[in-house]
PDB file of C-alpha atoms and ligand atoms in Angstrom:
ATOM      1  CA  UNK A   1      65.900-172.155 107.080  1.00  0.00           C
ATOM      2  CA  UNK A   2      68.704-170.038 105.613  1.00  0.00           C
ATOM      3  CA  UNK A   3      69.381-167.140 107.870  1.00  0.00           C
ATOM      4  CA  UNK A   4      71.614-165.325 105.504  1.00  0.00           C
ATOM      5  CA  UNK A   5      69.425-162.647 103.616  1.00  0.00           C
ATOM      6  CA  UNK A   6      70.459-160.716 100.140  1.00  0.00           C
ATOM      7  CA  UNK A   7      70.195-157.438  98.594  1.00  0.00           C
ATOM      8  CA  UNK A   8      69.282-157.191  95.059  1.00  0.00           C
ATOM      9  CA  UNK A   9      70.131-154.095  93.482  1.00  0.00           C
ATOM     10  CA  UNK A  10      69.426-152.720  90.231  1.00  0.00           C
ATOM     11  CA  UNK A  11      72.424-150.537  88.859  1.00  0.00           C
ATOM     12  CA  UNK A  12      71.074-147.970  86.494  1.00  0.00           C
ATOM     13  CA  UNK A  13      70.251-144.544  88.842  1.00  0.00           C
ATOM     14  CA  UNK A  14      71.107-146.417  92.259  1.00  0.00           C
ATOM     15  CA  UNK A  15      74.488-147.493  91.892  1.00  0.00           C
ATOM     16  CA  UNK A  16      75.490-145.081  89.459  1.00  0.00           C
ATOM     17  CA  UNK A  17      73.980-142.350  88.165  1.00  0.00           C
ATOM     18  CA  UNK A  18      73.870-143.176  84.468  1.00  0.00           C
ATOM     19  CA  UNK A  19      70.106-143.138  84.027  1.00  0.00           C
ATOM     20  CA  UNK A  20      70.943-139.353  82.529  1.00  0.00           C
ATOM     21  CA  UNK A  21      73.217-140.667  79.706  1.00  0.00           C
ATOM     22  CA  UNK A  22      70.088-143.580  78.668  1.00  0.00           C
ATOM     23  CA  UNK A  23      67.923-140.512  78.563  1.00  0.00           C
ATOM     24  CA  UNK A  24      70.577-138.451  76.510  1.00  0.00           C
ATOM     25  CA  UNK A  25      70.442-141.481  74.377  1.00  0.00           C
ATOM     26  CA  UNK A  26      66.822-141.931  73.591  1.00  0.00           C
ATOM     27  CA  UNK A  27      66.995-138.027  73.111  1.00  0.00           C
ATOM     28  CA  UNK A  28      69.328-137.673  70.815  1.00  0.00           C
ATOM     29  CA  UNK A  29      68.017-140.656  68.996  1.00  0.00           C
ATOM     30  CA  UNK A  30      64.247-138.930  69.096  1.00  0.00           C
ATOM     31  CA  UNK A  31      65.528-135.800  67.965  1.00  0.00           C
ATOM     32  CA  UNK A  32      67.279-137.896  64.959  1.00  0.00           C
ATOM     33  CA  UNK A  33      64.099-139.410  64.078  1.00  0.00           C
ATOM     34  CA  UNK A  34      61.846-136.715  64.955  1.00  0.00           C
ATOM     35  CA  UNK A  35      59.638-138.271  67.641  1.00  0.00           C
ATOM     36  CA  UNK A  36      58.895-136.095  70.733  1.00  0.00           C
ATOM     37  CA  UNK A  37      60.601-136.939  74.257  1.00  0.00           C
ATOM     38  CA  UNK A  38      61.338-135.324  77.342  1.00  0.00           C
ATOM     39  CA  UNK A  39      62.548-136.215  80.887  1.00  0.00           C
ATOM     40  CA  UNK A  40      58.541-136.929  81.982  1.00  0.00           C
ATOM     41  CA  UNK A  41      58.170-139.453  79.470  1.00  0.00           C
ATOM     42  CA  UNK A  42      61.767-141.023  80.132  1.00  0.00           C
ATOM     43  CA  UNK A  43      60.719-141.455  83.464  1.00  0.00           C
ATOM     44  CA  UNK A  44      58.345-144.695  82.077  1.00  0.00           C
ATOM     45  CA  UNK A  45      61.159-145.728  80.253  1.00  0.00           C
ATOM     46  CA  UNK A  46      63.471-146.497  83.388  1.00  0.00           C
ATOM     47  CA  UNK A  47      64.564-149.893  84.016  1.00  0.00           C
ATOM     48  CA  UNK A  48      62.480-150.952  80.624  1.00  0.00           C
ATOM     49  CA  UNK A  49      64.548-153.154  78.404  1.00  0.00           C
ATOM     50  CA  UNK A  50      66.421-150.973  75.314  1.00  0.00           C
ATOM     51  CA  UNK A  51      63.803-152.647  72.809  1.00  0.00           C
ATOM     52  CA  UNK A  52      60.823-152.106  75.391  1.00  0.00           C
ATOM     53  CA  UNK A  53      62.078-148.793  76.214  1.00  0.00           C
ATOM     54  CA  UNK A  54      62.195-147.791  71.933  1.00  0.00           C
ATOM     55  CA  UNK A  55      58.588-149.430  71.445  1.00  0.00           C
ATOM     56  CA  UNK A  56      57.441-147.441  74.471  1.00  0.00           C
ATOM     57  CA  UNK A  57      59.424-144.265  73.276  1.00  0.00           C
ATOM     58  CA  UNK A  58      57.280-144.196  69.550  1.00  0.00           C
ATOM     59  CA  UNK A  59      54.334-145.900  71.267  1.00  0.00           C
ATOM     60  CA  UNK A  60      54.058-148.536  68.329  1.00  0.00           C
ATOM     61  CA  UNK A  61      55.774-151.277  66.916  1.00  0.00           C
ATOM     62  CA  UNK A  62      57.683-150.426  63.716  1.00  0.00           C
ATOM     63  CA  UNK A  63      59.706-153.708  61.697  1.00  0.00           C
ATOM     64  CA  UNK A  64      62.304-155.962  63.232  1.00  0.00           C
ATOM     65  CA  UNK A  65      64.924-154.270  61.055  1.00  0.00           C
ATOM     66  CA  UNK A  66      63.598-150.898  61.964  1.00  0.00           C
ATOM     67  CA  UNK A  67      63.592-152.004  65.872  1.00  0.00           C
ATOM     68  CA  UNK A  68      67.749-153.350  65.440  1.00  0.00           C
ATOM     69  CA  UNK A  69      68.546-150.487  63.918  1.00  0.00           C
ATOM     70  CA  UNK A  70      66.845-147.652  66.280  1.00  0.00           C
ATOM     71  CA  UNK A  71      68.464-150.195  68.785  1.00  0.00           C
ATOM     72  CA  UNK A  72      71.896-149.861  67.374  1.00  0.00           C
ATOM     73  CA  UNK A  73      71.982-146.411  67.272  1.00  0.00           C
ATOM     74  CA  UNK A  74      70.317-145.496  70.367  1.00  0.00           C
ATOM     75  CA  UNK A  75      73.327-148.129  72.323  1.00  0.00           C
ATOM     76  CA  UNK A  76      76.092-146.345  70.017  1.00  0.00           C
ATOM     77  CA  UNK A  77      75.025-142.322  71.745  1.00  0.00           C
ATOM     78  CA  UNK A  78      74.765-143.892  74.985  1.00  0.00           C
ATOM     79  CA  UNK A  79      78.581-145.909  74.585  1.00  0.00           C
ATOM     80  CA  UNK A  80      79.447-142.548  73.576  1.00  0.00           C
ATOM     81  CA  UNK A  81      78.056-140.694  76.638  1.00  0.00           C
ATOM     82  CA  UNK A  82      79.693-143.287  78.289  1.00  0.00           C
ATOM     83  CA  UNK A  83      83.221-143.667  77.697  1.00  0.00           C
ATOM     84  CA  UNK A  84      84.947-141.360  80.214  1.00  0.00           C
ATOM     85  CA  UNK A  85      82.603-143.121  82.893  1.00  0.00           C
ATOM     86  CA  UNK A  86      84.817-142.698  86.242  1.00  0.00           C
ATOM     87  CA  UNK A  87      84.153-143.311  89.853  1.00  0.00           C
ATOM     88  CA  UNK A  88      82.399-139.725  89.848  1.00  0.00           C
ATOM     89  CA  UNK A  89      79.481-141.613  88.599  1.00  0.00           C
ATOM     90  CA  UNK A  90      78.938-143.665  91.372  1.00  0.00           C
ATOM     91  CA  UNK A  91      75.944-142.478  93.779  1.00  0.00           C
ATOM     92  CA  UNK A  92      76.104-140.987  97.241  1.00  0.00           C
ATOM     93  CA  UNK A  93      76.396-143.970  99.552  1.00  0.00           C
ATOM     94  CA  UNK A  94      76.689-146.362  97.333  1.00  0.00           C
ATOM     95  CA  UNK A  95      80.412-147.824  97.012  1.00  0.00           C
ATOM     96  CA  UNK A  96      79.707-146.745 101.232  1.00  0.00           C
ATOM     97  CA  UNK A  97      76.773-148.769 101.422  1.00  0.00           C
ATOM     98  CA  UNK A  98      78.313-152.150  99.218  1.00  0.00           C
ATOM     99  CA  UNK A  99      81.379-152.263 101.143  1.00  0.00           C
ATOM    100  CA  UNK A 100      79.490-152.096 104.854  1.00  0.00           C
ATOM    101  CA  UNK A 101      77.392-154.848 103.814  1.00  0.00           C
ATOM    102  CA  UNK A 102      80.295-156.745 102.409  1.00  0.00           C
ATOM    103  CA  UNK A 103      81.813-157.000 105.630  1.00  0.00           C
ATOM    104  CA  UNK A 104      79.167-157.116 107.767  1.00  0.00           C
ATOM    105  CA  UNK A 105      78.823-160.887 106.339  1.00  0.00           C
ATOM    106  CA  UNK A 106      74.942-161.611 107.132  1.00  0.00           C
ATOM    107  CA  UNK A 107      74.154-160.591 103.796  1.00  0.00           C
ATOM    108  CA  UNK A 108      74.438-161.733 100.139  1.00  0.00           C
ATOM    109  CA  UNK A 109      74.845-159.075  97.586  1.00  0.00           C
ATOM    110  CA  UNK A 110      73.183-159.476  94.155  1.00  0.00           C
ATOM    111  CA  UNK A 111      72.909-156.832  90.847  1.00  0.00           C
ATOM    112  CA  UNK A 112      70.088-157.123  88.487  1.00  0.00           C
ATOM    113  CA  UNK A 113      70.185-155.294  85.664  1.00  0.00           C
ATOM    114  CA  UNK A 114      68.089-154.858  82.721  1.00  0.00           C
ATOM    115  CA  UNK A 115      71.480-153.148  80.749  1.00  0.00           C
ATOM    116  CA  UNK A 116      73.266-155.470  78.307  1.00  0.00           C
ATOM    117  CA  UNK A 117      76.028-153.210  79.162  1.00  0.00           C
ATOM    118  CA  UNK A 118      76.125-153.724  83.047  1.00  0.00           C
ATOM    119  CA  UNK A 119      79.206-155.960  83.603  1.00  0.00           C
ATOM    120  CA  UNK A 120      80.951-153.508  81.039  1.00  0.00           C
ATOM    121  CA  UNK A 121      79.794-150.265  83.732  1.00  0.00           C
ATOM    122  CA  UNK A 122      81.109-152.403  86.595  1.00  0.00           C
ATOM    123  CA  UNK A 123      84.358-153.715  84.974  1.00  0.00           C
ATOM    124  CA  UNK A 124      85.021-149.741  83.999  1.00  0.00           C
ATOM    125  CA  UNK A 125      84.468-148.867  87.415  1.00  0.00           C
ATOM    126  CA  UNK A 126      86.042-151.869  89.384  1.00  0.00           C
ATOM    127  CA  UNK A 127      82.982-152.397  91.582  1.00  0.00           C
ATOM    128  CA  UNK A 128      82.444-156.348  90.405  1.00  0.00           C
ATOM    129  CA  UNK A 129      83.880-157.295  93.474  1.00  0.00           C
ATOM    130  CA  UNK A 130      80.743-156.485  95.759  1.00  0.00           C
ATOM    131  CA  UNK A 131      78.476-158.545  94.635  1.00  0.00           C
ATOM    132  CA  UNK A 132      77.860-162.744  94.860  1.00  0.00           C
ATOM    133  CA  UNK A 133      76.206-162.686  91.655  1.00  0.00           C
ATOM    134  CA  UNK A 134      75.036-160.998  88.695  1.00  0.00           C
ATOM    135  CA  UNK A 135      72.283-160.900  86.218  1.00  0.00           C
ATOM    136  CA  UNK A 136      72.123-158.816  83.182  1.00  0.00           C
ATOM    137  CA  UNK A 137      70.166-157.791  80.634  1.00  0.00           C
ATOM    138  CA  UNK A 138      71.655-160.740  78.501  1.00  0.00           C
ATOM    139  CA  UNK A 139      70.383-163.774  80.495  1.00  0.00           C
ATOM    140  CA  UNK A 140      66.681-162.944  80.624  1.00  0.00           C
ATOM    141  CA  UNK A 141      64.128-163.666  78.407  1.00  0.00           C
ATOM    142  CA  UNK A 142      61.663-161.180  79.378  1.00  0.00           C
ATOM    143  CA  UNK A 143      63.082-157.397  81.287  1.00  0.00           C
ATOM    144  CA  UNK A 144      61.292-155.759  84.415  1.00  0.00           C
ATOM    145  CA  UNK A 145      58.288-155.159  85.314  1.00  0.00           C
ATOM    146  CA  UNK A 146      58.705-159.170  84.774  1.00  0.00           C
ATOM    147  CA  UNK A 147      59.884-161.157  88.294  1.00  0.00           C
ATOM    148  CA  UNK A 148      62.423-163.415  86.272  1.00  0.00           C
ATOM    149  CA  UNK A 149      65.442-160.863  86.426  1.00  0.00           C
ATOM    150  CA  UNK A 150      65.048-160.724  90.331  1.00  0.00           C
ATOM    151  CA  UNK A 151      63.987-164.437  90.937  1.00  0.00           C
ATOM    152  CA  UNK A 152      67.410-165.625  88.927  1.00  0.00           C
ATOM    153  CA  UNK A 153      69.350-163.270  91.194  1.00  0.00           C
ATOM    154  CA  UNK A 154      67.844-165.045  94.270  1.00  0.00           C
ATOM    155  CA  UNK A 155      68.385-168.227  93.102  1.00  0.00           C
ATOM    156  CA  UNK A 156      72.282-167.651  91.961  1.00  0.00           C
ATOM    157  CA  UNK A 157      72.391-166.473  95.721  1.00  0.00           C
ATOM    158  CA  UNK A 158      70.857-169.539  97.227  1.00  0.00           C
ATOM    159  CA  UNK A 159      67.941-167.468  98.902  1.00  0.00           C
ATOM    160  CA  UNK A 160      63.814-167.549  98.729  1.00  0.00           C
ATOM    161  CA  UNK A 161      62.279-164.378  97.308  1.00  0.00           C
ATOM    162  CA  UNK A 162      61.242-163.789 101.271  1.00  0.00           C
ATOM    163  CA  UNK A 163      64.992-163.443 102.182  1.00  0.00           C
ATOM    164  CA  UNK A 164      65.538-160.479  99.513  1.00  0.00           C
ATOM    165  CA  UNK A 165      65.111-156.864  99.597  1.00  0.00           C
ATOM    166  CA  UNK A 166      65.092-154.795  96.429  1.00  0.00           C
ATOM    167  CA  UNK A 167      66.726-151.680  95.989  1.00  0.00           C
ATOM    168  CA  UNK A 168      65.131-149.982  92.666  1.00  0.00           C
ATOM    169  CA  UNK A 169      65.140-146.387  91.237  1.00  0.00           C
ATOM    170  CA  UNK A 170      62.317-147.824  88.700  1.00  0.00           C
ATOM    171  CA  UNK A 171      58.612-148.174  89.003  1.00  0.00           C
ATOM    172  CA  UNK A 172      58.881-151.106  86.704  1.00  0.00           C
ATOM    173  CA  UNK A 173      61.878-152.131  88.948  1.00  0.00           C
ATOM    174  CA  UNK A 174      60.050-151.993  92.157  1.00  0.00           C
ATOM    175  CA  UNK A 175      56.813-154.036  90.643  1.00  0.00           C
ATOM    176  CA  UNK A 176      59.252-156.820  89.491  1.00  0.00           C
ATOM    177  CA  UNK A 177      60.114-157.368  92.489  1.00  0.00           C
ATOM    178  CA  UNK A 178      56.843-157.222  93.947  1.00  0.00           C
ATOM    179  CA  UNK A 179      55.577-159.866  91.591  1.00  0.00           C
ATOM    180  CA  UNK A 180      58.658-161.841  93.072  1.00  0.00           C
ATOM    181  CA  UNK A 181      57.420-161.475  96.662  1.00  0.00           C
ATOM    182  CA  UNK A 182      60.623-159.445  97.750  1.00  0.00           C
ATOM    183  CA  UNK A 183      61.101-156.673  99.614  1.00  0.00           C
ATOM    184  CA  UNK A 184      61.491-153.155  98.116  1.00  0.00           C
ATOM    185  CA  UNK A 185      63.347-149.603  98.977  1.00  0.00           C
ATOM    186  CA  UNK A 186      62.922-147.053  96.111  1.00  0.00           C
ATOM    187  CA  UNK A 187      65.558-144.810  95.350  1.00  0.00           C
ATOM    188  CA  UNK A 188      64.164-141.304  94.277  1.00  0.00           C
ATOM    189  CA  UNK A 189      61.050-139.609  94.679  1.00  0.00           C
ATOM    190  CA  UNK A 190      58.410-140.832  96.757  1.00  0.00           C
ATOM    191  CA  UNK A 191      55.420-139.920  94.496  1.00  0.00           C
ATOM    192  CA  UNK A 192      56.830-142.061  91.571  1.00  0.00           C
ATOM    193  CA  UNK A 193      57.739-144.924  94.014  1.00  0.00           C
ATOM    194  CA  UNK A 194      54.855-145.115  96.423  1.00  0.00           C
ATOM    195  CA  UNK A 195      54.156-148.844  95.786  1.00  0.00           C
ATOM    196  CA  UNK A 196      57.772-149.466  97.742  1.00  0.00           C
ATOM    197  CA  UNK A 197      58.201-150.583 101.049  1.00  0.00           C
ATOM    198  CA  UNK A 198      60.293-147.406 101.359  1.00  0.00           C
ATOM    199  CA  UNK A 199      61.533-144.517  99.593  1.00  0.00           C
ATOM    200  CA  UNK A 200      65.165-142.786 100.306  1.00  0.00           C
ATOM    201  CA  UNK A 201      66.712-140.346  98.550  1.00  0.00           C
ATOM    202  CA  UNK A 202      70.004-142.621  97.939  1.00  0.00           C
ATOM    203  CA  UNK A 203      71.911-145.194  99.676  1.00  0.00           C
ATOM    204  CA  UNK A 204      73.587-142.900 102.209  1.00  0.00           C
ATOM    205  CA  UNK A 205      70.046-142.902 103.680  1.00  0.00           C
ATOM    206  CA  UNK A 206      70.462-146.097 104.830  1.00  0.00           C
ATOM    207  CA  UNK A 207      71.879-148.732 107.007  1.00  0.00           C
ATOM    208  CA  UNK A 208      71.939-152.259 108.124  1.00  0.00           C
ATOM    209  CA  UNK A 209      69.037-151.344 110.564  1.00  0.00           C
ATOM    210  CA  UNK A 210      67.069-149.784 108.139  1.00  0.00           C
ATOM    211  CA  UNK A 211      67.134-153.052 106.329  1.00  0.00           C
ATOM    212  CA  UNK A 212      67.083-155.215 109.123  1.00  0.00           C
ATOM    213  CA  UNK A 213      63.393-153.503 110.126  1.00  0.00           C
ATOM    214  CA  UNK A 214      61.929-154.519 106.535  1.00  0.00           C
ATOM    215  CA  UNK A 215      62.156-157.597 107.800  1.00  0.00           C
ATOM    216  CA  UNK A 216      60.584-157.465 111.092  1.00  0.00           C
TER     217      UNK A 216
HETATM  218  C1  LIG B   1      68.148-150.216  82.545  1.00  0.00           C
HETATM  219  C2  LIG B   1      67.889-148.747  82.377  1.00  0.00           C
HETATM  220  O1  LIG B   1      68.998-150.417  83.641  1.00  0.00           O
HETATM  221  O2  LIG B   1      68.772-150.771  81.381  1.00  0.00           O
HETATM  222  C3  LIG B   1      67.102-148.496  81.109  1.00  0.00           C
HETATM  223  O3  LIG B   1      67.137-148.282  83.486  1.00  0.00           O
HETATM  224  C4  LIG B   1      67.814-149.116  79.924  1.00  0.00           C
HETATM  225  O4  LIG B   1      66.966-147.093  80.924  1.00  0.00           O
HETATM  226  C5  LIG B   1      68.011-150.598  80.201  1.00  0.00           C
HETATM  227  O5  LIG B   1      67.049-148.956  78.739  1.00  0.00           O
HETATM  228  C6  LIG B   1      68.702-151.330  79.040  1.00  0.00           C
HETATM  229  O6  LIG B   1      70.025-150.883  78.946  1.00  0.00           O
HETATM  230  P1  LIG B   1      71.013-151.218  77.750  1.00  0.00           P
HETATM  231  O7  LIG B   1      72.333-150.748  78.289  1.00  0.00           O
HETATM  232  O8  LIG B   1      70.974-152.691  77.527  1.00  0.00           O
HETATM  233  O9  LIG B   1      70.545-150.458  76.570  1.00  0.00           O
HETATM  234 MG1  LIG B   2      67.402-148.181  87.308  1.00  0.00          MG
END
């Protein structure tokens, strides 16, 4: 058996903190098409595909053109939002955390994002270089809560779902990876993320040990 193990993380609000900007996105589209939204019902928007995340934002299914359009718009405010991204963005712990486990060599890192934009974040940030492999929201069929994001991820990084821990800031996020039989840490609050294995504020909460005991 493989002894390496691998770290899956999602990128949206635990690598950098650009969950705010997707919800000043769907605002400002809301606002433009006069649907109520606020931060509570962003929350069940988080890690949702942008076409899941629109149909769950009006709570009904309006025309294919309507949907491309609404998706358009909605990606065009958050490219805006987006466009001075810097390293500021990044999370406490996190660039820490990637470049620890980097070295430390036992461990494969993966991202799995639901974000068509994702490479584009890490490219702007020059962060690529920390992980083995990613998966965006381009090469899946079907976004989180479905396990295929999370299973390709193990699979470009040669491990079994049992060799992978999860690090999600996401309820659908976490019960992905559930489905997938991986491990999970939840990045945020507790009460939203009680289904994980474990809850931390951010990655500076963390170490090797921590994940090392997941797996004990
Ligand atoms: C996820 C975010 O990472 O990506 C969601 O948590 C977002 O809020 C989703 O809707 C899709 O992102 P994009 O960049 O493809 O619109
Ligand atoms: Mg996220």
């Amino acid at each position: 058996m493989n002894k390496m193990k691998g770290i899956i993380y999602d990128l949206d609000g635990v690598i950098v903190d650009t969950a705010q900007y997707h919800y000043l996105g769907w605002k400002k589209l809301a606002d433009h098409i006069h649907v109520e939204f606020d931060e509570k019902k962003n929350e069940k928007l988080k890690g949702l595909s942008r076409r899941d995340s629109l149909l769950a934002m009006l709570g009904r299914v309006p025309d294919e053109e309507q949907i491309k359009k609404w998706c358009e718009m909605k990606n065009r405010f958050y490219l805006e939002f987006i466009r001075k991204l810097d390293v500021s963005v990044i999370l406490p712990g996190a660039a820490d955390f990637l470049e620890t486990v980097r070295k430390n060599g036992s461990w494969k890192q993966a991202l799995a994002s639901s974000s068509r934009n994702a490479r584009l974040i890490l490219k702007k940030l020059g962060i690529e270089r920390f992980f083995d492999a990613v998966v965006d929201g381009t090469e899946v069929e079907r976004a989180k809560p479905d396990p295929r994001i999370f299973l390709k991820a193990a699979l470009k990084l040669q491990l079994q779902p049992d060799q992978v821990v999860v690090v999600e800031d996401a309820e659908s996020g976490i019960r992905a990876a559930q489905a997938a039989g991986m491990k999970t840490i939840g990045i945020g609050r507790p009460d939203l993320l009680s289904r994980a294995n474990l809850v931390v504020k951010d990655l500076s909460c963390i170490s090797l040990a921590t994940l090392e005991g997941l797996f004990r």
